[in-house]
mmCIF file of C-alpha atoms in Angstrom:
data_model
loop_
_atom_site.group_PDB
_atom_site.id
_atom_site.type_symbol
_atom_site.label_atom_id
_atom_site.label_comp_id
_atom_site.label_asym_id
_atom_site.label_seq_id
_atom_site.Cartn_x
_atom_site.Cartn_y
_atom_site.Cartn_z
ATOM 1 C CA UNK X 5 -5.109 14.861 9.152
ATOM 2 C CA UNK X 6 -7.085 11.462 10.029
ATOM 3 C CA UNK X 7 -4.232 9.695 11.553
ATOM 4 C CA UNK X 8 -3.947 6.923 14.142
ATOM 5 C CA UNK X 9 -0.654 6.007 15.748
ATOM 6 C CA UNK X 10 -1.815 4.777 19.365
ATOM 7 C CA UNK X 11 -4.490 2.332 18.733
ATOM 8 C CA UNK X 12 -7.614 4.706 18.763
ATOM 9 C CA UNK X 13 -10.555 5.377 16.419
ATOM 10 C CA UNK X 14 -10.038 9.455 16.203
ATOM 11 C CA UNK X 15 -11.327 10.499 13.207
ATOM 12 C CA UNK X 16 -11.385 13.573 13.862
ATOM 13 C CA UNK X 17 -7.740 13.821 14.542
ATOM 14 C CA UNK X 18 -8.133 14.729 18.646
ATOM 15 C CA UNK X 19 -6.050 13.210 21.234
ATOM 16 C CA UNK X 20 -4.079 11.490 18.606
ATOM 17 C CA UNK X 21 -0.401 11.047 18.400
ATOM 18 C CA UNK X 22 0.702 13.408 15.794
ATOM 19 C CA UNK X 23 2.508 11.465 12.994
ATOM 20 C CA UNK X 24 4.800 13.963 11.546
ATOM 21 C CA UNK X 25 6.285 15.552 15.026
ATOM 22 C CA UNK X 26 6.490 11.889 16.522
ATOM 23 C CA UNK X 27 8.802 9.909 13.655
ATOM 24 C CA UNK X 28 12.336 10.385 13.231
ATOM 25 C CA UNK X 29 13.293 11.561 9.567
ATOM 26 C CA UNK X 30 17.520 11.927 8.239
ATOM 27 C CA UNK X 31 18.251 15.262 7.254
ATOM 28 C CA UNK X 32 19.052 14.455 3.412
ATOM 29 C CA UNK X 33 15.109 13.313 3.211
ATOM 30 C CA UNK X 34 16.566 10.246 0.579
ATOM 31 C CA UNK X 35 16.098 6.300 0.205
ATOM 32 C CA UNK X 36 12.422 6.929 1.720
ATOM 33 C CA UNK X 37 10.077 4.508 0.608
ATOM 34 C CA UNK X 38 6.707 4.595 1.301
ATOM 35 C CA UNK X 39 4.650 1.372 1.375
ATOM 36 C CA UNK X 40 0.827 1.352 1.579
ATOM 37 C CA UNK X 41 -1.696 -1.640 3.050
ATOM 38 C CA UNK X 42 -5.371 -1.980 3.836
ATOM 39 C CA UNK X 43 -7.704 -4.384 3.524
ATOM 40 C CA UNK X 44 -9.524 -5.221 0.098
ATOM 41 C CA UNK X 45 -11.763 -2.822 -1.351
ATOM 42 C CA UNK X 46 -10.649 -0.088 0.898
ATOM 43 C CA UNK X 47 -9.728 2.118 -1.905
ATOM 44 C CA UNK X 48 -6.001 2.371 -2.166
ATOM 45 C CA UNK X 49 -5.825 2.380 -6.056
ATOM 46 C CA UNK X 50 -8.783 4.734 -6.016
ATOM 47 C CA UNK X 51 -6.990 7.105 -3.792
ATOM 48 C CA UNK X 52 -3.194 6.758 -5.745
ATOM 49 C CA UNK X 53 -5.294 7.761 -8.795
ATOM 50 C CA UNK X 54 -6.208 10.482 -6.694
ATOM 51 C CA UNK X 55 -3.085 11.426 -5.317
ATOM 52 C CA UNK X 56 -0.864 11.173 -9.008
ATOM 53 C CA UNK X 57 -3.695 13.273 -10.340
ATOM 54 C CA UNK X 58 -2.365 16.185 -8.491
ATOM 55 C CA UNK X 59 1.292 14.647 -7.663
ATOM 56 C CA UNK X 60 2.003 13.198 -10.828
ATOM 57 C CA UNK X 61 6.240 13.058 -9.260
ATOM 58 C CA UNK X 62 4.472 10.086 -7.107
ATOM 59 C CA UNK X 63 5.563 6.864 -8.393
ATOM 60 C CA UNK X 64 3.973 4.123 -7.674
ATOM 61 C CA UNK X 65 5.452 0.364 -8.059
ATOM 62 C CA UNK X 66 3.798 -1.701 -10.639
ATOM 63 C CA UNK X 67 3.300 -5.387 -9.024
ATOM 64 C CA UNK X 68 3.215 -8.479 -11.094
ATOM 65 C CA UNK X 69 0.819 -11.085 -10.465
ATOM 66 C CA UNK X 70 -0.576 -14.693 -11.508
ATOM 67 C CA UNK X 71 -4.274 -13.380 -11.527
ATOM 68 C CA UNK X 72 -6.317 -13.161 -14.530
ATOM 69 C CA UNK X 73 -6.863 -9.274 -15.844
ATOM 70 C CA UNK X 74 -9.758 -7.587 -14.556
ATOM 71 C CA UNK X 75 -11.599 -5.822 -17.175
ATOM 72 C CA UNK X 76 -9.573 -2.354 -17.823
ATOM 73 C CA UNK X 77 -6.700 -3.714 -16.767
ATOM 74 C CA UNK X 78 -3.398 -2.983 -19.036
ATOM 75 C CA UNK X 79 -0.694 -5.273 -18.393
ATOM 76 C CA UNK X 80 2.639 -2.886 -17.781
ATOM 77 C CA UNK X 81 0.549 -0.342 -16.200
ATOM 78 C CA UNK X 82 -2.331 -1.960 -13.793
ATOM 79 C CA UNK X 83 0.234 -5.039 -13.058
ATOM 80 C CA UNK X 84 2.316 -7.212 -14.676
ATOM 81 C CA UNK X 85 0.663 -10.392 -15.335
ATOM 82 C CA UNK X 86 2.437 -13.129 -15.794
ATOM 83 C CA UNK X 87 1.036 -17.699 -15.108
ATOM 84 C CA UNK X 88 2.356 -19.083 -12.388
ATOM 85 C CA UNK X 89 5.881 -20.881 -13.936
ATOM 86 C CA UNK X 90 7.098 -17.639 -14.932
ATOM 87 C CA UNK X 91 6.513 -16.162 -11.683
ATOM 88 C CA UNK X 92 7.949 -18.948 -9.375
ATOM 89 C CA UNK X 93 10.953 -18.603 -12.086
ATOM 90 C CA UNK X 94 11.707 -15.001 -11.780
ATOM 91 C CA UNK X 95 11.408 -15.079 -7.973
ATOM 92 C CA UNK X 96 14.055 -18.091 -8.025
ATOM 93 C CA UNK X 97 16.012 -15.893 -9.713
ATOM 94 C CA UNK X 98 15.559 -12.743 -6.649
ATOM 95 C CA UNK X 99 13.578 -10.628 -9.287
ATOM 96 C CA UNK X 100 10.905 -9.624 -6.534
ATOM 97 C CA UNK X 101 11.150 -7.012 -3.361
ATOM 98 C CA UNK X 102 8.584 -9.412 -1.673
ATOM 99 C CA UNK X 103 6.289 -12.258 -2.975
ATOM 100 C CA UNK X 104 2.807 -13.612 -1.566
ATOM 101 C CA UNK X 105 0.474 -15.949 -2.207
ATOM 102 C CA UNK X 106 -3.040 -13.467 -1.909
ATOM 103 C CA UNK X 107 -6.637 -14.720 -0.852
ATOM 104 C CA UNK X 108 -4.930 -18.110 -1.317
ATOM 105 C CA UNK X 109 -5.499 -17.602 -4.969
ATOM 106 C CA UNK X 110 -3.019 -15.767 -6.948
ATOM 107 C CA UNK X 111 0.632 -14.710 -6.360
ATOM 108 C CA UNK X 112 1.923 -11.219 -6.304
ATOM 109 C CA UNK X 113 5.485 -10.066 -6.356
ATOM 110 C CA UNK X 114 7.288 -6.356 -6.438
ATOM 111 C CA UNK X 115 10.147 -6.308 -9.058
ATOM 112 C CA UNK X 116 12.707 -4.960 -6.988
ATOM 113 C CA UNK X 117 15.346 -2.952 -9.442
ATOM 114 C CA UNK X 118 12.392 -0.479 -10.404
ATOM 115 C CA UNK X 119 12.014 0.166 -6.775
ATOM 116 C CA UNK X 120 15.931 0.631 -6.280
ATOM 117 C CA UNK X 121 15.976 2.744 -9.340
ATOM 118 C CA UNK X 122 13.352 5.572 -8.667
ATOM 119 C CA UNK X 123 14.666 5.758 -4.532
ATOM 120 C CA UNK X 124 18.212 6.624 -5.494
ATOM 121 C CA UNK X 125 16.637 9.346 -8.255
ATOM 122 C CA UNK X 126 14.965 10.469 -4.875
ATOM 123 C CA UNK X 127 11.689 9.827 -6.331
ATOM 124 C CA UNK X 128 8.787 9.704 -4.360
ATOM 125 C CA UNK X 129 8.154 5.754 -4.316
ATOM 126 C CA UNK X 130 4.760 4.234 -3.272
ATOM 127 C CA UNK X 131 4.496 0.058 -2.951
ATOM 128 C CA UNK X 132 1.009 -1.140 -2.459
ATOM 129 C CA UNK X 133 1.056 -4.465 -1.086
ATOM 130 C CA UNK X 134 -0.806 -6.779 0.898
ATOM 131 C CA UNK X 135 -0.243 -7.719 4.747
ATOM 132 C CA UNK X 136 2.621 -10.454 4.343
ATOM 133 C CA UNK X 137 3.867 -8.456 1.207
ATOM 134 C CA UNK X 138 4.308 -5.233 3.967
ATOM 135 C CA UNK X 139 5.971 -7.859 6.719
ATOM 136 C CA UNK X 140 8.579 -9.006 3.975
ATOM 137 C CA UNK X 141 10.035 -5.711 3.323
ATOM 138 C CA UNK X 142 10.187 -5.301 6.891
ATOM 139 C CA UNK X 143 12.114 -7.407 7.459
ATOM 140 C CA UNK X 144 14.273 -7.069 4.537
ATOM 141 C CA UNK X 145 14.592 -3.359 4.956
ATOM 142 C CA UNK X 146 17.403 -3.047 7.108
ATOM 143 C CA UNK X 147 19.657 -5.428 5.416
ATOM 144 C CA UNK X 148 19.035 -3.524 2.485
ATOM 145 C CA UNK X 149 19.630 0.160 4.200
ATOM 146 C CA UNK X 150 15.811 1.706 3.176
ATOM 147 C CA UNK X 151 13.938 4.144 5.841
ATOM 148 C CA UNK X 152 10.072 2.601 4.888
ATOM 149 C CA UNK X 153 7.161 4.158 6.531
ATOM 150 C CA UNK X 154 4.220 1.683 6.635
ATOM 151 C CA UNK X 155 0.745 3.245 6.302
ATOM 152 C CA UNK X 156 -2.587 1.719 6.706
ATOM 153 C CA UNK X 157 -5.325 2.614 4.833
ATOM 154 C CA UNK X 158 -9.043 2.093 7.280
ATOM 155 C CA UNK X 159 -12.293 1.471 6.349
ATOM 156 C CA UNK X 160 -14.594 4.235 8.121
ATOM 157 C CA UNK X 161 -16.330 0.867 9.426
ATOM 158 C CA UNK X 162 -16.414 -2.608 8.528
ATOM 159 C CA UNK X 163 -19.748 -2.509 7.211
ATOM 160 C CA UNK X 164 -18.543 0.317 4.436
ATOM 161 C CA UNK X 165 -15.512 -2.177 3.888
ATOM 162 C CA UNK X 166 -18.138 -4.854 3.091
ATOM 163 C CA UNK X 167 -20.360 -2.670 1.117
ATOM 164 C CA UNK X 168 -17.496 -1.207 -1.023
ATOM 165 C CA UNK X 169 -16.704 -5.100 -1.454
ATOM 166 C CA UNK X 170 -20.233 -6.250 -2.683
ATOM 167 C CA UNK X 171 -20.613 -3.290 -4.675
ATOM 168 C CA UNK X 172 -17.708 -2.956 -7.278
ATOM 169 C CA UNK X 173 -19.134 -6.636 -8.304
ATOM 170 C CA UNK X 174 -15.829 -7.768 -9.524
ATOM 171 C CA UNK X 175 -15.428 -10.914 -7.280
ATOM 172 C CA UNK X 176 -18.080 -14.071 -7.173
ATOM 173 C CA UNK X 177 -19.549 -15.067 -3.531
ATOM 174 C CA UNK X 178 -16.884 -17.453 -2.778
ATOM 175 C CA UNK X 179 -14.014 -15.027 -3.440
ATOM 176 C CA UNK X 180 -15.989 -12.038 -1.627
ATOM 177 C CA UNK X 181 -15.932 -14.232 1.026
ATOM 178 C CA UNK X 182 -12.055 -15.327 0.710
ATOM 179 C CA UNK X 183 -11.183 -11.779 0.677
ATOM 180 C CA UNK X 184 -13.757 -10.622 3.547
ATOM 181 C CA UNK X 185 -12.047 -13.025 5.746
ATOM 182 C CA UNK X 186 -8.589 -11.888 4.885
ATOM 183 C CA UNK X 187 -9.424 -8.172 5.722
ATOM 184 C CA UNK X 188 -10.258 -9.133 9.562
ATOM 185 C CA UNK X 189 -6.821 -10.271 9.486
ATOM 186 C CA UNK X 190 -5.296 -7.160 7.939
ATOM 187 C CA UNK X 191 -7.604 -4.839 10.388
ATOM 188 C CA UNK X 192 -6.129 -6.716 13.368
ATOM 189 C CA UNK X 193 -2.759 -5.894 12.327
ATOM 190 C CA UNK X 194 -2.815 -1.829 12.539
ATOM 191 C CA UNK X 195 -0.739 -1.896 15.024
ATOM 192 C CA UNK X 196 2.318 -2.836 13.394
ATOM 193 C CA UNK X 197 1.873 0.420 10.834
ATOM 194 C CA UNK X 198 3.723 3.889 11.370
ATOM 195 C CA UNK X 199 0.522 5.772 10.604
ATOM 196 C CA UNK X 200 -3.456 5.122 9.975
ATOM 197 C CA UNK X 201 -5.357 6.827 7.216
ATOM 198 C CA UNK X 202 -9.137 6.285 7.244
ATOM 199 C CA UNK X 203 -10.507 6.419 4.091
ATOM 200 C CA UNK X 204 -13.689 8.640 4.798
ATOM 201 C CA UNK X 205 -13.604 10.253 1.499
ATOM 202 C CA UNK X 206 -11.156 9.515 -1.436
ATOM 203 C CA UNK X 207 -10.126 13.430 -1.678
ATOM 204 C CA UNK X 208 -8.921 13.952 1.664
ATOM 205 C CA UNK X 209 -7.347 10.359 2.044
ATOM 206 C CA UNK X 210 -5.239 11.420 -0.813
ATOM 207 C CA UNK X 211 -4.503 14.613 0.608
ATOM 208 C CA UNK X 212 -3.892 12.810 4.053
ATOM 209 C CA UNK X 213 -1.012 10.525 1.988
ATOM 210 C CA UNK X 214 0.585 13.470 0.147
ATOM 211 C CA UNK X 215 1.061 15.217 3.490
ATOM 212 C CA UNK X 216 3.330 12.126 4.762
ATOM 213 C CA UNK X 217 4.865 12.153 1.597
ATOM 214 C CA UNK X 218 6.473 15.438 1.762
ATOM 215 C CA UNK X 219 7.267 15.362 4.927
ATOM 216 C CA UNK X 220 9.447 12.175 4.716
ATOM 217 C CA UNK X 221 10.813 13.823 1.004
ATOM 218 C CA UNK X 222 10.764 17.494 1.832
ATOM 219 C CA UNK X 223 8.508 18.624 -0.151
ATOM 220 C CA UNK X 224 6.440 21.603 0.101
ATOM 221 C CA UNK X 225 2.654 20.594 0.952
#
């Protein structure tokens, strides 16, 4: 597995801290929840497609947001979209895990009872969120008794982060740059994750996240 724990750039998996001997998991492998951050472009819905394709007991947390629909996009299923005064209204009213304000464009928000829901059916639970989305629930997960394991998905490079970027042509110049400048933030912050998946090739990234995903459920790999 591509993992980094320590700091270093292994990709090959030697000398690395190994994940899955070094973390601490309760015997009764329940109220895991697994949340999942990398910079934009870096292919995490790419690689949960990839993952539910041959996991389909994943579940992964529908977010709602303020932004207008890509093209594609199905409202329920890709996100929840919602304009801003219903947003800022339902987080008033504690409907969201976490909130942020994204690229300093557009809010997001996880609705919170779906998460509760599908942890205490013991059901594999995936969040993707951004950076301050991942530090919220950190903070927040204590209080509110869930065992979270934070993994990073890595560009191979920043150069393949920038060409992914430029190439799935969804965002104009200004936002590309918005969002370029947000990912050297997120990069800086591997640190604070449990575990590091680089993102070499969508198959084995996804094979990479199922493996941490039955080991925190007990599941056979």
């Amino acid at each position: 597995m591509t993992t980094r724990t320590d700091g270093t750039d292994n990709t090959d998996g030697t000398d690395t801290k190994d994940y899955t001997q070094s973390r601490t998991h309760h015997a009764d492998h329940t109220g895991r929840l697994i949340v999942l951050t990398g910079p934009t472009a870096v292919g995490k819905g790419t690689v949960e497609t990839e993952l539910r394709a041959h996991h389909p007991e994943v579940w992964v947390s529908v977010s709602a947001t303020t932004r207008a629909p890509r093209p594609g996009e199905v409202d329920g299923r890709t996100y929840w979209f919602m304009n801003e005064a219903e947003f800022l209204a339902k987080e008033a009213q504690g409907w969201f895990l976490e909130t942020a304000v994204v690229h300093n464009m557009a809010h997001y928000g996880t609705p919170l009872q779906p998460v509760l829901d599908h942890i205490a059916s013991n059901t594999p639970t995936i969040l993707e969120i951004d950076l301050q989305g991942a530090r919220r629930v950190k903070d927040r997960a204590a209080d509110m008794g869930l065992d979270v394991v934070y993994v990073f998905i890595a560009p191979p490079s920043y150069d393949e982060l920038v060409r992914r970027l430029v190439g799935r042509g969804t965002e104009n110049e200004e936002q590309r740059r918005k969002r370029l400048e947000t990912a050297k933030l997120e990069l800086a912050s591997e640190s604070e994750f449990d575990v590091t998946i680089v993102n070499n090739t969508v198959e084995q990234c996804a094979e990479d996240l199922w493996a941490i995903i039955a080991k925190e459920y007990g599941l056979e790999q």
